[in-house]
Every structure is written in structure tokens, then in C-alpha cells.
Amino acid sequence: MFEPIKGFGVSLANMFKPHVTEKYPEKMRPTAPRYHGRHILNRHPDGLEKCVGCELCAWACPADAIYVEGADNTDEERYSPGERYAGTYQINYLRCIFCGLCIEACPTRSLTMSNEYELANDSRQDLIFTKEQLLAPLLPGMEQPPHPLRLGDDEQDYYVGAMQNPGASAGAEYSPQQESARETAAKQGNGGAA
């Protein structure tokens, strides 16, 4: 007899608690530093792509959201330091579950996840991101590939000391809107993490 009243008790108790209203998108809350958002294909400090087209990220993806087709580098046309590069790279965000297994599988740390989460779109086709959309922007001092090796004589020179020099992956984690939200949150004293 009292079971329905117990159920309403939960509703009544929550009616008098203060409500938290998000003013999104006018005021964006910063995400946690290790948030799994949109993917980024990183570059070496000279602009060459870190991706070598090994397809391990595609194999690791449980949702089958990644498609990679490797191609061979030549001395005249070099996109990455190794023998191969990703000729075609696509991530289908209609299928991606943002688990991060592709990041763990990447042997060259080419693929990272940014804090960008605004991926909604009216078109299904626009949610299949291509290599051009995923590549990190060229930073000052980088050269648009294809070009010859600039950091050494062979591909090994690109990976020696890679743990101390992450290349373009540092600083590419946030979109400009999220960076301004993090700066605002830091000024207000909550450390920039949600």
C-alpha cells in the first residue's frame, strides 16, 4: 500500500534541491585534461606525418569506425619518415564510441584524442572525417609534405628522443573555444577541469 508513496518520495525530495543550469553553448565548461574527444593525426616537428599506415588502429577499433589504406613513400614524394604513410585515413564518427583503443594501438603516437566534443551535424556524410580533416595543423617551422627528411638521415633519427619531443601533439589538444573556456576557468580558480 505504501509502495507508490515511496516512489513519489524520491521525486518530492528532488523537487526542492537547487537546479544547475548549463548555459551551453554561450558558456562552455572545460573538459577534463584526459577527455576522449575528436581524433588528431599528429606531425613530426618538420611537418611530416607521424602515421605510417600500419592499420593497427583500424584493427583495434571495436566499432570498425576507422579505415586506413597504406601507401608507399618514395624519395621524390615523402609524407612520413618510414617506408609507408596513410594514403587514405577515415574515421566514421557515426560508429566511433570514443573508447581510445586506437590510441593505445598506435606504435608511433600518431593518433591522439583532443578535447573537442562538438561533432553534431545534419549530414551523415559530414561525420566521416578524412585525413585532411584529422591532420594536426602546420605549426610555425613546419613544412607541408611531401618533402625529404629534415630531422636526420634516416627514419631512426625521427624516433630517437621521441619521448622528450612529442612534436605537434603538444598544444593540439584543445579547440580555440575550449582553450578560452579553460583560461576563463583558470582565472576563476577552479583549475580548468570539469
Short mmCIF file of N, CA and C in Angstrom, two decimals:
data_model
loop_
_atom_site.label_atom_id
_atom_site.label_comp_id
_atom_site.label_asym_id
_atom_site.label_seq_id
_atom_site.Cartn_x
_atom_site.Cartn_y
_atom_site.Cartn_z
N MET A 1 0.80 -1.19 0.00
CA MET A 1 0.00 0.00 0.00
C MET A 1 0.85 1.27 0.00
N PHE A 2 2.00 1.22 0.69
CA PHE A 2 2.85 2.41 0.76
C PHE A 2 3.90 2.47 -0.34
N GLU A 3 3.98 1.46 -1.20
CA GLU A 3 4.98 1.42 -2.26
C GLU A 3 4.87 2.60 -3.23
N PRO A 4 3.69 2.95 -3.73
CA PRO A 4 3.61 4.12 -4.63
C PRO A 4 4.04 5.42 -3.94
N ILE A 5 3.77 5.55 -2.68
CA ILE A 5 4.13 6.77 -1.95
C ILE A 5 5.65 6.85 -1.80
N LYS A 6 6.33 5.71 -1.62
CA LYS A 6 7.80 5.70 -1.53
C LYS A 6 8.41 6.18 -2.85
N GLY A 7 7.84 5.75 -3.96
CA GLY A 7 8.33 6.19 -5.27
C GLY A 7 8.19 7.69 -5.46
N PHE A 8 7.07 8.25 -5.03
CA PHE A 8 6.88 9.69 -5.13
C PHE A 8 7.77 10.44 -4.15
N GLY A 9 8.20 9.78 -3.11
CA GLY A 9 9.07 10.43 -2.13
C GLY A 9 10.40 10.86 -2.75
N VAL A 10 10.92 10.05 -3.64
CA VAL A 10 12.17 10.41 -4.34
C VAL A 10 11.94 11.66 -5.18
N SER A 11 10.81 11.71 -5.89
CA SER A 11 10.51 12.90 -6.71
C SER A 11 10.32 14.13 -5.85
N LEU A 12 9.59 13.99 -4.74
CA LEU A 12 9.36 15.14 -3.86
C LEU A 12 10.66 15.65 -3.24
N ALA A 13 11.56 14.74 -2.87
CA ALA A 13 12.84 15.15 -2.27
C ALA A 13 13.69 15.92 -3.26
N ASN A 14 13.64 15.54 -4.55
CA ASN A 14 14.45 16.23 -5.56
C ASN A 14 13.82 17.54 -6.03
N MET A 15 12.55 17.74 -5.79
CA MET A 15 11.89 18.98 -6.22
C MET A 15 12.44 20.21 -5.51
N PHE A 16 12.94 20.04 -4.31
CA PHE A 16 13.36 21.19 -3.51
C PHE A 16 14.87 21.38 -3.50
N LYS A 17 15.59 20.58 -4.25
CA LYS A 17 17.04 20.77 -4.38
C LYS A 17 17.32 21.86 -5.41
N PRO A 18 18.43 22.61 -5.27
CA PRO A 18 18.73 23.65 -6.26
C PRO A 18 19.07 23.03 -7.63
N HIS A 19 18.64 23.71 -8.68
CA HIS A 19 18.87 23.23 -10.04
C HIS A 19 20.14 23.86 -10.60
N VAL A 20 20.89 23.08 -11.37
CA VAL A 20 22.09 23.57 -12.03
C VAL A 20 21.77 23.71 -13.51
N THR A 21 21.84 24.92 -14.01
CA THR A 21 21.54 25.18 -15.41
C THR A 21 22.83 25.46 -16.16
N GLU A 22 23.09 24.68 -17.20
CA GLU A 22 24.24 24.90 -18.06
C GLU A 22 23.90 25.95 -19.09
N LYS A 23 24.72 26.95 -19.27
CA LYS A 23 24.49 27.99 -20.27
C LYS A 23 25.29 27.65 -21.54
N TYR A 24 25.12 26.42 -21.99
CA TYR A 24 25.81 25.97 -23.19
C TYR A 24 24.98 26.38 -24.40
N PRO A 25 25.54 26.85 -25.47
CA PRO A 25 26.94 26.99 -25.86
C PRO A 25 27.55 28.35 -25.56
N GLU A 26 26.79 29.26 -24.94
CA GLU A 26 27.35 30.59 -24.65
C GLU A 26 28.53 30.49 -23.69
N LYS A 27 28.42 29.64 -22.70
CA LYS A 27 29.50 29.46 -21.73
C LYS A 27 29.86 27.98 -21.71
N MET A 28 30.99 27.66 -22.33
CA MET A 28 31.41 26.26 -22.42
C MET A 28 32.22 25.88 -21.18
N ARG A 29 31.85 24.79 -20.57
CA ARG A 29 32.63 24.28 -19.45
C ARG A 29 33.84 23.53 -19.98
N PRO A 30 35.00 23.74 -19.41
CA PRO A 30 36.18 22.99 -19.89
C PRO A 30 36.07 21.52 -19.53
N THR A 31 36.62 20.71 -20.38
CA THR A 31 36.61 19.27 -20.14
C THR A 31 37.81 18.88 -19.28
N ALA A 32 37.78 17.67 -18.80
CA ALA A 32 38.93 17.14 -18.04
C ALA A 32 40.11 16.99 -19.00
N PRO A 33 41.33 17.12 -18.51
CA PRO A 33 42.50 17.07 -19.41
C PRO A 33 42.61 15.80 -20.24
N ARG A 34 42.15 14.67 -19.74
CA ARG A 34 42.28 13.41 -20.48
C ARG A 34 40.98 12.98 -21.14
N TYR A 35 40.13 13.94 -21.44
CA TYR A 35 38.84 13.67 -22.08
C TYR A 35 39.06 13.06 -23.47
N HIS A 36 38.25 12.09 -23.84
CA HIS A 36 38.35 11.45 -25.16
C HIS A 36 37.41 12.14 -26.13
N GLY A 37 37.96 13.04 -26.96
CA GLY A 37 37.19 13.76 -27.95
C GLY A 37 37.63 13.41 -29.36
N ARG A 38 37.52 14.38 -30.26
CA ARG A 38 37.86 14.16 -31.67
C ARG A 38 39.32 13.77 -31.82
N HIS A 39 39.60 12.88 -32.77
CA HIS A 39 40.96 12.39 -33.01
C HIS A 39 41.80 13.42 -33.77
N ILE A 40 43.10 13.34 -33.57
CA ILE A 40 44.06 14.19 -34.28
C ILE A 40 45.19 13.29 -34.79
N LEU A 41 45.54 13.43 -36.07
CA LEU A 41 46.72 12.77 -36.63
C LEU A 41 47.87 13.76 -36.50
N ASN A 42 48.84 13.42 -35.70
CA ASN A 42 49.94 14.33 -35.38
C ASN A 42 51.03 14.34 -36.44
N ARG A 43 51.88 15.34 -36.33
CA ARG A 43 53.00 15.53 -37.26
C ARG A 43 54.31 15.55 -36.48
N HIS A 44 55.40 15.29 -37.19
CA HIS A 44 56.73 15.48 -36.64
C HIS A 44 57.06 16.98 -36.67
N PRO A 45 58.07 17.43 -35.92
CA PRO A 45 58.37 18.86 -35.89
C PRO A 45 58.71 19.50 -37.23
N ASP A 46 59.07 18.70 -38.23
CA ASP A 46 59.35 19.27 -39.56
C ASP A 46 58.12 19.25 -40.47
N GLY A 47 57.01 18.70 -40.01
CA GLY A 47 55.78 18.69 -40.79
C GLY A 47 55.40 17.34 -41.37
N LEU A 48 56.34 16.37 -41.39
CA LEU A 48 56.00 15.04 -41.90
C LEU A 48 54.98 14.38 -40.98
N GLU A 49 54.13 13.54 -41.53
CA GLU A 49 53.11 12.86 -40.76
C GLU A 49 53.73 11.76 -39.91
N LYS A 50 53.20 11.58 -38.70
CA LYS A 50 53.68 10.50 -37.85
C LYS A 50 53.08 9.16 -38.24
N CYS A 51 51.92 9.18 -38.89
CA CYS A 51 51.23 7.94 -39.27
C CYS A 51 52.01 7.23 -40.37
N VAL A 52 52.26 5.93 -40.17
CA VAL A 52 52.98 5.13 -41.16
C VAL A 52 52.06 4.15 -41.88
N GLY A 53 50.75 4.30 -41.71
CA GLY A 53 49.80 3.47 -42.43
C GLY A 53 49.82 2.01 -42.05
N CYS A 54 50.10 1.70 -40.78
CA CYS A 54 50.21 0.29 -40.37
C CYS A 54 48.85 -0.37 -40.16
N GLU A 55 47.80 0.42 -40.00
CA GLU A 55 46.43 -0.05 -39.85
C GLU A 55 46.15 -0.72 -38.51
N LEU A 56 47.04 -0.59 -37.53
CA LEU A 56 46.78 -1.19 -36.23
C LEU A 56 45.60 -0.54 -35.52
N CYS A 57 45.41 0.77 -35.73
CA CYS A 57 44.27 1.46 -35.11
C CYS A 57 42.96 0.90 -35.64
N ALA A 58 42.91 0.60 -36.94
CA ALA A 58 41.69 0.05 -37.54
C ALA A 58 41.41 -1.35 -36.99
N TRP A 59 42.46 -2.14 -36.79
CA TRP A 59 42.27 -3.48 -36.24
C TRP A 59 41.82 -3.43 -34.79
N ALA A 60 42.28 -2.43 -34.03
CA ALA A 60 41.94 -2.34 -32.61
C ALA A 60 40.55 -1.78 -32.37
N CYS A 61 39.98 -1.11 -33.34
CA CYS A 61 38.69 -0.44 -33.16
C CYS A 61 37.55 -1.45 -33.03
N PRO A 62 36.86 -1.50 -31.88
CA PRO A 62 35.78 -2.48 -31.71
C PRO A 62 34.53 -2.13 -32.53
N ALA A 63 34.40 -0.86 -32.93
CA ALA A 63 33.22 -0.43 -33.68
C ALA A 63 33.46 -0.42 -35.18
N ASP A 64 34.65 -0.79 -35.61
CA ASP A 64 35.02 -0.80 -37.03
C ASP A 64 34.78 0.58 -37.66
N ALA A 65 35.20 1.64 -36.93
CA ALA A 65 34.96 3.01 -37.36
C ALA A 65 36.13 3.60 -38.14
N ILE A 66 37.27 2.93 -38.18
CA ILE A 66 38.47 3.50 -38.80
C ILE A 66 38.81 2.72 -40.06
N TYR A 67 39.10 3.45 -41.12
CA TYR A 67 39.53 2.85 -42.38
C TYR A 67 40.87 3.47 -42.77
N VAL A 68 41.89 2.63 -42.93
CA VAL A 68 43.23 3.10 -43.31
C VAL A 68 43.68 2.30 -44.52
N GLU A 69 44.23 3.02 -45.49
CA GLU A 69 44.82 2.38 -46.65
C GLU A 69 46.23 2.92 -46.77
N GLY A 70 47.21 2.07 -46.58
CA GLY A 70 48.61 2.48 -46.63
C GLY A 70 49.10 2.67 -48.05
N ALA A 71 50.09 3.55 -48.19
CA ALA A 71 50.72 3.79 -49.49
C ALA A 71 52.23 3.88 -49.26
N ASP A 72 53.01 3.71 -50.31
CA ASP A 72 54.46 3.72 -50.19
C ASP A 72 55.04 5.10 -50.42
N ASN A 73 56.00 5.48 -49.56
CA ASN A 73 56.76 6.71 -49.76
C ASN A 73 57.81 6.49 -50.84
N THR A 74 58.14 7.53 -51.57
CA THR A 74 59.27 7.50 -52.50
C THR A 74 60.19 8.65 -52.13
N ASP A 75 61.41 8.65 -52.66
CA ASP A 75 62.33 9.74 -52.38
C ASP A 75 61.81 11.07 -52.95
N GLU A 76 61.06 11.01 -54.04
CA GLU A 76 60.52 12.22 -54.64
C GLU A 76 59.27 12.71 -53.91
N GLU A 77 58.52 11.80 -53.33
CA GLU A 77 57.27 12.14 -52.67
C GLU A 77 57.20 11.45 -51.31
N ARG A 78 57.63 12.15 -50.25
CA ARG A 78 57.71 11.58 -48.91
C ARG A 78 56.74 12.31 -47.99
N TYR A 79 55.82 11.54 -47.37
CA TYR A 79 54.83 12.10 -46.45
C TYR A 79 55.12 11.76 -45.00
N SER A 80 55.87 10.68 -44.75
CA SER A 80 56.25 10.29 -43.40
C SER A 80 57.67 9.76 -43.44
N PRO A 81 58.33 9.65 -42.28
CA PRO A 81 59.73 9.20 -42.30
C PRO A 81 59.92 7.74 -42.70
N GLY A 82 58.93 6.89 -42.52
CA GLY A 82 59.09 5.47 -42.80
C GLY A 82 58.91 5.12 -44.26
N GLU A 83 58.79 3.82 -44.52
CA GLU A 83 58.59 3.33 -45.89
C GLU A 83 57.18 3.63 -46.38
N ARG A 84 56.22 3.69 -45.45
CA ARG A 84 54.82 3.86 -45.83
C ARG A 84 54.21 5.06 -45.13
N TYR A 85 53.05 5.46 -45.62
CA TYR A 85 52.24 6.50 -44.99
C TYR A 85 50.78 6.15 -45.22
N ALA A 86 49.89 6.85 -44.55
CA ALA A 86 48.46 6.60 -44.74
C ALA A 86 47.99 7.35 -45.97
N GLY A 87 47.79 6.64 -47.06
CA GLY A 87 47.27 7.27 -48.27
C GLY A 87 45.82 7.69 -48.09
N THR A 88 45.05 6.85 -47.43
CA THR A 88 43.66 7.15 -47.09
C THR A 88 43.48 6.89 -45.61
N TYR A 89 42.87 7.84 -44.90
CA TYR A 89 42.59 7.68 -43.47
C TYR A 89 41.21 8.27 -43.21
N GLN A 90 40.31 7.47 -42.68
CA GLN A 90 38.96 7.94 -42.38
C GLN A 90 38.52 7.43 -41.02
N ILE A 91 37.80 8.28 -40.29
CA ILE A 91 37.15 7.87 -39.05
C ILE A 91 35.67 8.21 -39.18
N ASN A 92 34.83 7.22 -39.00
CA ASN A 92 33.39 7.38 -39.08
C ASN A 92 32.87 7.67 -37.67
N TYR A 93 32.54 8.94 -37.41
CA TYR A 93 32.08 9.32 -36.07
C TYR A 93 30.64 8.91 -35.80
N LEU A 94 29.95 8.34 -36.78
CA LEU A 94 28.65 7.74 -36.51
C LEU A 94 28.82 6.40 -35.80
N ARG A 95 29.99 5.78 -35.96
CA ARG A 95 30.25 4.49 -35.34
C ARG A 95 31.18 4.58 -34.14
N CYS A 96 32.04 5.58 -34.10
CA CYS A 96 33.08 5.67 -33.05
C CYS A 96 32.44 5.76 -31.67
N ILE A 97 32.97 4.98 -30.72
CA ILE A 97 32.47 5.00 -29.34
C ILE A 97 33.45 5.71 -28.40
N PHE A 98 34.49 6.34 -28.95
CA PHE A 98 35.47 7.14 -28.21
C PHE A 98 36.09 6.37 -27.04
N CYS A 99 36.43 5.11 -27.29
CA CYS A 99 37.00 4.26 -26.25
C CYS A 99 38.49 4.47 -26.07
N GLY A 100 39.20 4.91 -27.13
CA GLY A 100 40.63 5.15 -27.03
C GLY A 100 41.50 3.95 -27.34
N LEU A 101 40.93 2.83 -27.75
CA LEU A 101 41.76 1.66 -28.06
C LEU A 101 42.65 1.91 -29.27
N CYS A 102 42.21 2.74 -30.20
CA CYS A 102 43.03 3.08 -31.36
C CYS A 102 44.28 3.85 -30.93
N ILE A 103 44.15 4.67 -29.93
CA ILE A 103 45.29 5.45 -29.41
C ILE A 103 46.32 4.51 -28.79
N GLU A 104 45.83 3.54 -28.03
CA GLU A 104 46.73 2.58 -27.39
C GLU A 104 47.45 1.71 -28.42
N ALA A 105 46.79 1.42 -29.54
CA ALA A 105 47.38 0.53 -30.55
C ALA A 105 48.43 1.22 -31.41
N CYS A 106 48.41 2.54 -31.47
CA CYS A 106 49.29 3.27 -32.40
C CYS A 106 50.76 3.19 -31.95
N PRO A 107 51.64 2.59 -32.76
CA PRO A 107 53.04 2.43 -32.34
C PRO A 107 53.86 3.70 -32.47
N THR A 108 53.41 4.69 -33.24
CA THR A 108 54.20 5.91 -33.45
C THR A 108 53.61 7.13 -32.74
N ARG A 109 52.58 6.93 -31.95
CA ARG A 109 51.88 8.02 -31.27
C ARG A 109 51.35 9.04 -32.26
N SER A 110 50.98 8.55 -33.40
CA SER A 110 50.45 9.43 -34.44
C SER A 110 49.04 9.87 -34.10
N LEU A 111 48.25 8.98 -33.57
CA LEU A 111 46.84 9.26 -33.31
C LEU A 111 46.65 9.60 -31.85
N THR A 112 46.08 10.77 -31.58
CA THR A 112 45.72 11.16 -30.22
C THR A 112 44.29 11.66 -30.24
N MET A 113 43.74 11.85 -29.07
CA MET A 113 42.37 12.34 -28.96
C MET A 113 42.39 13.73 -28.34
N SER A 114 41.69 14.65 -28.95
CA SER A 114 41.65 16.03 -28.45
C SER A 114 40.50 16.16 -27.44
N ASN A 115 40.29 17.35 -26.96
CA ASN A 115 39.18 17.61 -26.04
C ASN A 115 37.97 18.17 -26.76
N GLU A 116 38.01 18.19 -28.08
CA GLU A 116 36.90 18.73 -28.86
C GLU A 116 35.76 17.72 -28.88
N TYR A 117 34.56 18.18 -28.51
CA TYR A 117 33.42 17.27 -28.45
C TYR A 117 32.23 17.74 -29.27
N GLU A 118 32.30 18.88 -29.91
CA GLU A 118 31.19 19.38 -30.70
C GLU A 118 31.25 18.77 -32.10
N LEU A 119 30.63 17.62 -32.26
CA LEU A 119 30.70 16.88 -33.52
C LEU A 119 29.32 16.69 -34.16
N ALA A 120 28.28 17.30 -33.62
CA ALA A 120 26.94 17.13 -34.18
C ALA A 120 26.86 17.75 -35.56
N ASN A 121 26.10 17.10 -36.44
CA ASN A 121 25.97 17.58 -37.81
C ASN A 121 24.65 17.11 -38.40
N ASP A 122 24.16 17.82 -39.40
CA ASP A 122 22.91 17.43 -40.06
C ASP A 122 23.11 16.33 -41.08
N SER A 123 24.33 16.21 -41.60
CA SER A 123 24.61 15.27 -42.67
C SER A 123 25.43 14.09 -42.16
N ARG A 124 24.99 12.90 -42.51
CA ARG A 124 25.74 11.70 -42.11
C ARG A 124 27.11 11.66 -42.79
N GLN A 125 27.17 12.12 -44.03
CA GLN A 125 28.42 12.10 -44.80
C GLN A 125 29.47 13.01 -44.16
N ASP A 126 29.04 14.12 -43.56
CA ASP A 126 29.98 15.06 -42.93
C ASP A 126 30.58 14.51 -41.64
N LEU A 127 30.05 13.43 -41.10
CA LEU A 127 30.59 12.84 -39.89
C LEU A 127 31.59 11.72 -40.18
N ILE A 128 31.95 11.55 -41.43
CA ILE A 128 33.06 10.67 -41.80
C ILE A 128 34.24 11.59 -42.08
N PHE A 129 35.15 11.70 -41.11
CA PHE A 129 36.28 12.62 -41.21
C PHE A 129 37.39 11.98 -42.03
N THR A 130 37.96 12.76 -42.94
CA THR A 130 39.05 12.29 -43.80
C THR A 130 40.39 12.69 -43.19
N LYS A 131 41.44 12.22 -43.82
CA LYS A 131 42.80 12.51 -43.35
C LYS A 131 43.06 14.01 -43.27
N GLU A 132 42.58 14.76 -44.26
CA GLU A 132 42.81 16.21 -44.28
C GLU A 132 42.14 16.89 -43.09
N GLN A 133 40.99 16.39 -42.67
CA GLN A 133 40.30 16.96 -41.52
C GLN A 133 40.93 16.55 -40.20
N LEU A 134 41.58 15.40 -40.16
CA LEU A 134 42.14 14.88 -38.93
C LEU A 134 43.58 15.33 -38.68
N LEU A 135 44.31 15.70 -39.73
CA LEU A 135 45.71 16.08 -39.56
C LEU A 135 45.85 17.33 -38.71
N ALA A 136 46.84 17.33 -37.81
CA ALA A 136 47.13 18.50 -36.99
C ALA A 136 47.56 19.64 -37.90
N PRO A 137 47.22 20.87 -37.54
CA PRO A 137 47.63 21.99 -38.39
C PRO A 137 49.15 22.16 -38.40
N LEU A 138 49.65 22.74 -39.47
CA LEU A 138 51.09 23.02 -39.55
C LEU A 138 51.42 24.16 -38.59
N LEU A 139 52.33 23.90 -37.68
CA LEU A 139 52.78 24.92 -36.74
C LEU A 139 53.94 25.70 -37.36
N PRO A 140 54.29 26.86 -36.80
CA PRO A 140 55.44 27.61 -37.35
C PRO A 140 56.70 26.75 -37.37
N GLY A 141 57.41 26.79 -38.48
CA GLY A 141 58.62 25.99 -38.65
C GLY A 141 58.38 24.67 -39.35
N MET A 142 57.12 24.30 -39.56
CA MET A 142 56.80 23.05 -40.26
C MET A 142 56.60 23.34 -41.75
N GLU A 143 56.90 22.31 -42.55
CA GLU A 143 56.78 22.42 -44.00
C GLU A 143 55.72 21.43 -44.48
N GLN A 144 54.90 21.86 -45.41
CA GLN A 144 53.84 20.99 -45.95
C GLN A 144 54.46 19.81 -46.71
N PRO A 145 54.12 18.56 -46.33
CA PRO A 145 54.61 17.42 -47.10
C PRO A 145 53.98 17.39 -48.48
N PRO A 146 54.56 16.76 -49.46
CA PRO A 146 55.75 15.92 -49.39
C PRO A 146 57.04 16.73 -49.44
N HIS A 147 58.01 16.28 -48.67
CA HIS A 147 59.36 16.85 -48.70
C HIS A 147 60.34 15.82 -48.14
N PRO A 148 61.64 15.98 -48.41
CA PRO A 148 62.62 15.00 -47.90
C PRO A 148 62.77 15.08 -46.38
N LEU A 149 63.46 14.10 -45.82
CA LEU A 149 63.72 14.08 -44.38
C LEU A 149 64.51 15.32 -43.98
N ARG A 150 64.08 16.00 -42.92
CA ARG A 150 64.75 17.21 -42.45
C ARG A 150 65.41 17.03 -41.08
N LEU A 151 64.96 16.04 -40.30
CA LEU A 151 65.47 15.89 -38.94
C LEU A 151 66.59 14.88 -38.83
N GLY A 152 67.04 14.33 -39.92
CA GLY A 152 68.11 13.34 -39.88
C GLY A 152 68.27 12.66 -41.22
N ASP A 153 69.18 11.68 -41.24
CA ASP A 153 69.49 10.98 -42.48
C ASP A 153 68.53 9.82 -42.77
N ASP A 154 67.98 9.21 -41.71
CA ASP A 154 67.06 8.10 -41.93
C ASP A 154 65.92 8.19 -40.93
N GLU A 155 64.97 7.24 -41.02
CA GLU A 155 63.78 7.31 -40.19
C GLU A 155 64.07 7.10 -38.70
N GLN A 156 65.16 6.45 -38.36
CA GLN A 156 65.50 6.23 -36.95
C GLN A 156 65.74 7.56 -36.23
N ASP A 157 66.26 8.56 -36.93
CA ASP A 157 66.52 9.86 -36.32
C ASP A 157 65.23 10.53 -35.86
N TYR A 158 64.11 10.16 -36.44
CA TYR A 158 62.82 10.75 -36.06
C TYR A 158 62.29 10.15 -34.76
N TYR A 159 62.73 8.94 -34.41
CA TYR A 159 62.18 8.27 -33.24
C TYR A 159 63.12 8.28 -32.05
N VAL A 160 64.39 8.62 -32.24
CA VAL A 160 65.32 8.73 -31.12
C VAL A 160 64.96 10.00 -30.36
N GLY A 161 64.69 9.88 -29.06
CA GLY A 161 64.32 11.03 -28.25
C GLY A 161 62.88 11.45 -28.43
N ALA A 162 62.04 10.59 -29.00
CA ALA A 162 60.64 10.96 -29.24
C ALA A 162 59.86 11.14 -27.95
N MET A 163 60.26 10.50 -26.88
CA MET A 163 59.54 10.65 -25.62
C MET A 163 59.72 12.06 -25.05
N GLN A 164 60.87 12.70 -25.31
CA GLN A 164 61.10 14.05 -24.82
C GLN A 164 60.56 15.10 -25.79
N ASN A 165 60.36 14.76 -27.04
CA ASN A 165 59.90 15.72 -28.04
C ASN A 165 58.65 15.15 -28.73
N PRO A 166 57.46 15.46 -28.18
CA PRO A 166 56.25 14.87 -28.75
C PRO A 166 55.84 15.46 -30.08
N GLY A 167 56.50 16.51 -30.54
CA GLY A 167 56.14 17.09 -31.83
C GLY A 167 54.87 17.90 -31.73
N ALA A 168 54.02 17.77 -32.73
CA ALA A 168 52.82 18.60 -32.82
C ALA A 168 51.72 18.15 -31.89
N SER A 169 51.88 17.03 -31.20
CA SER A 169 50.79 16.59 -30.33
C SER A 169 50.66 17.50 -29.12
N ALA A 170 51.72 18.18 -28.73
CA ALA A 170 51.62 19.13 -27.63
C ALA A 170 50.96 20.40 -28.12
N GLY A 171 49.88 20.79 -27.47
CA GLY A 171 49.19 22.02 -27.83
C GLY A 171 48.07 21.83 -28.82
N ALA A 172 47.90 20.64 -29.38
CA ALA A 172 46.83 20.42 -30.35
C ALA A 172 45.61 19.78 -29.70
N GLU A 173 45.57 19.76 -28.36
CA GLU A 173 44.51 19.04 -27.67
C GLU A 173 43.20 19.80 -27.59
N TYR A 174 43.23 21.12 -27.70
CA TYR A 174 42.02 21.91 -27.48
C TYR A 174 41.69 22.76 -28.69
N SER A 175 40.39 22.92 -28.96
CA SER A 175 39.96 23.86 -29.98
C SER A 175 40.09 25.27 -29.40
N PRO A 176 40.08 26.33 -30.22
CA PRO A 176 40.19 27.69 -29.69
C PRO A 176 39.10 28.03 -28.68
N GLN A 177 37.86 27.56 -28.89
CA GLN A 177 36.79 27.84 -27.94
C GLN A 177 37.06 27.16 -26.61
N GLN A 178 37.55 25.92 -26.64
CA GLN A 178 37.81 25.21 -25.40
C GLN A 178 39.02 25.80 -24.68
N GLU A 179 40.00 26.29 -25.44
CA GLU A 179 41.16 26.91 -24.80
C GLU A 179 40.74 28.17 -24.05
N SER A 180 39.86 28.98 -24.65
CA SER A 180 39.40 30.19 -23.96
C SER A 180 38.56 29.82 -22.73
N ALA A 181 37.77 28.73 -22.82
CA ALA A 181 37.00 28.29 -21.66
C ALA A 181 37.92 27.82 -20.55
N ARG A 182 39.02 27.14 -20.89
CA ARG A 182 39.97 26.68 -19.87
C ARG A 182 40.67 27.87 -19.21
N GLU A 183 41.01 28.89 -20.01
CA GLU A 183 41.66 30.08 -19.45
C GLU A 183 40.71 30.82 -18.51
N THR A 184 39.45 30.94 -18.91
CA THR A 184 38.45 31.59 -18.06
C THR A 184 38.27 30.84 -16.76
N ALA A 185 38.20 29.50 -16.83
CA ALA A 185 38.02 28.68 -15.63
C ALA A 185 39.25 28.80 -14.73
N ALA A 186 40.43 28.87 -15.31
CA ALA A 186 41.65 29.00 -14.50
C ALA A 186 41.68 30.34 -13.78
N LYS A 187 41.19 31.40 -14.46
CA LYS A 187 41.14 32.71 -13.82
C LYS A 187 40.13 32.74 -12.67
N GLN A 188 39.06 31.97 -12.82
CA GLN A 188 38.03 31.92 -11.77
C GLN A 188 38.43 31.02 -10.62
N GLY A 189 39.52 30.25 -10.80
CA GLY A 189 40.08 29.49 -9.69
C GLY A 189 39.65 28.06 -9.56
N ASN A 190 38.98 27.47 -10.57
CA ASN A 190 38.61 26.07 -10.42
C ASN A 190 39.53 25.14 -11.18
N GLY A 191 40.69 25.61 -11.61
CA GLY A 191 41.73 24.75 -12.17
C GLY A 191 41.53 24.31 -13.59
N GLY A 192 40.41 24.65 -14.22
CA GLY A 192 40.23 24.32 -15.63
C GLY A 192 39.74 22.93 -15.90
N ALA A 193 39.39 22.17 -14.87
CA ALA A 193 38.88 20.81 -15.11
C ALA A 193 37.45 20.74 -14.63
N ALA A 194 36.64 20.06 -15.38
CA ALA A 194 35.23 19.91 -15.00
C ALA A 194 35.04 18.70 -14.13
#
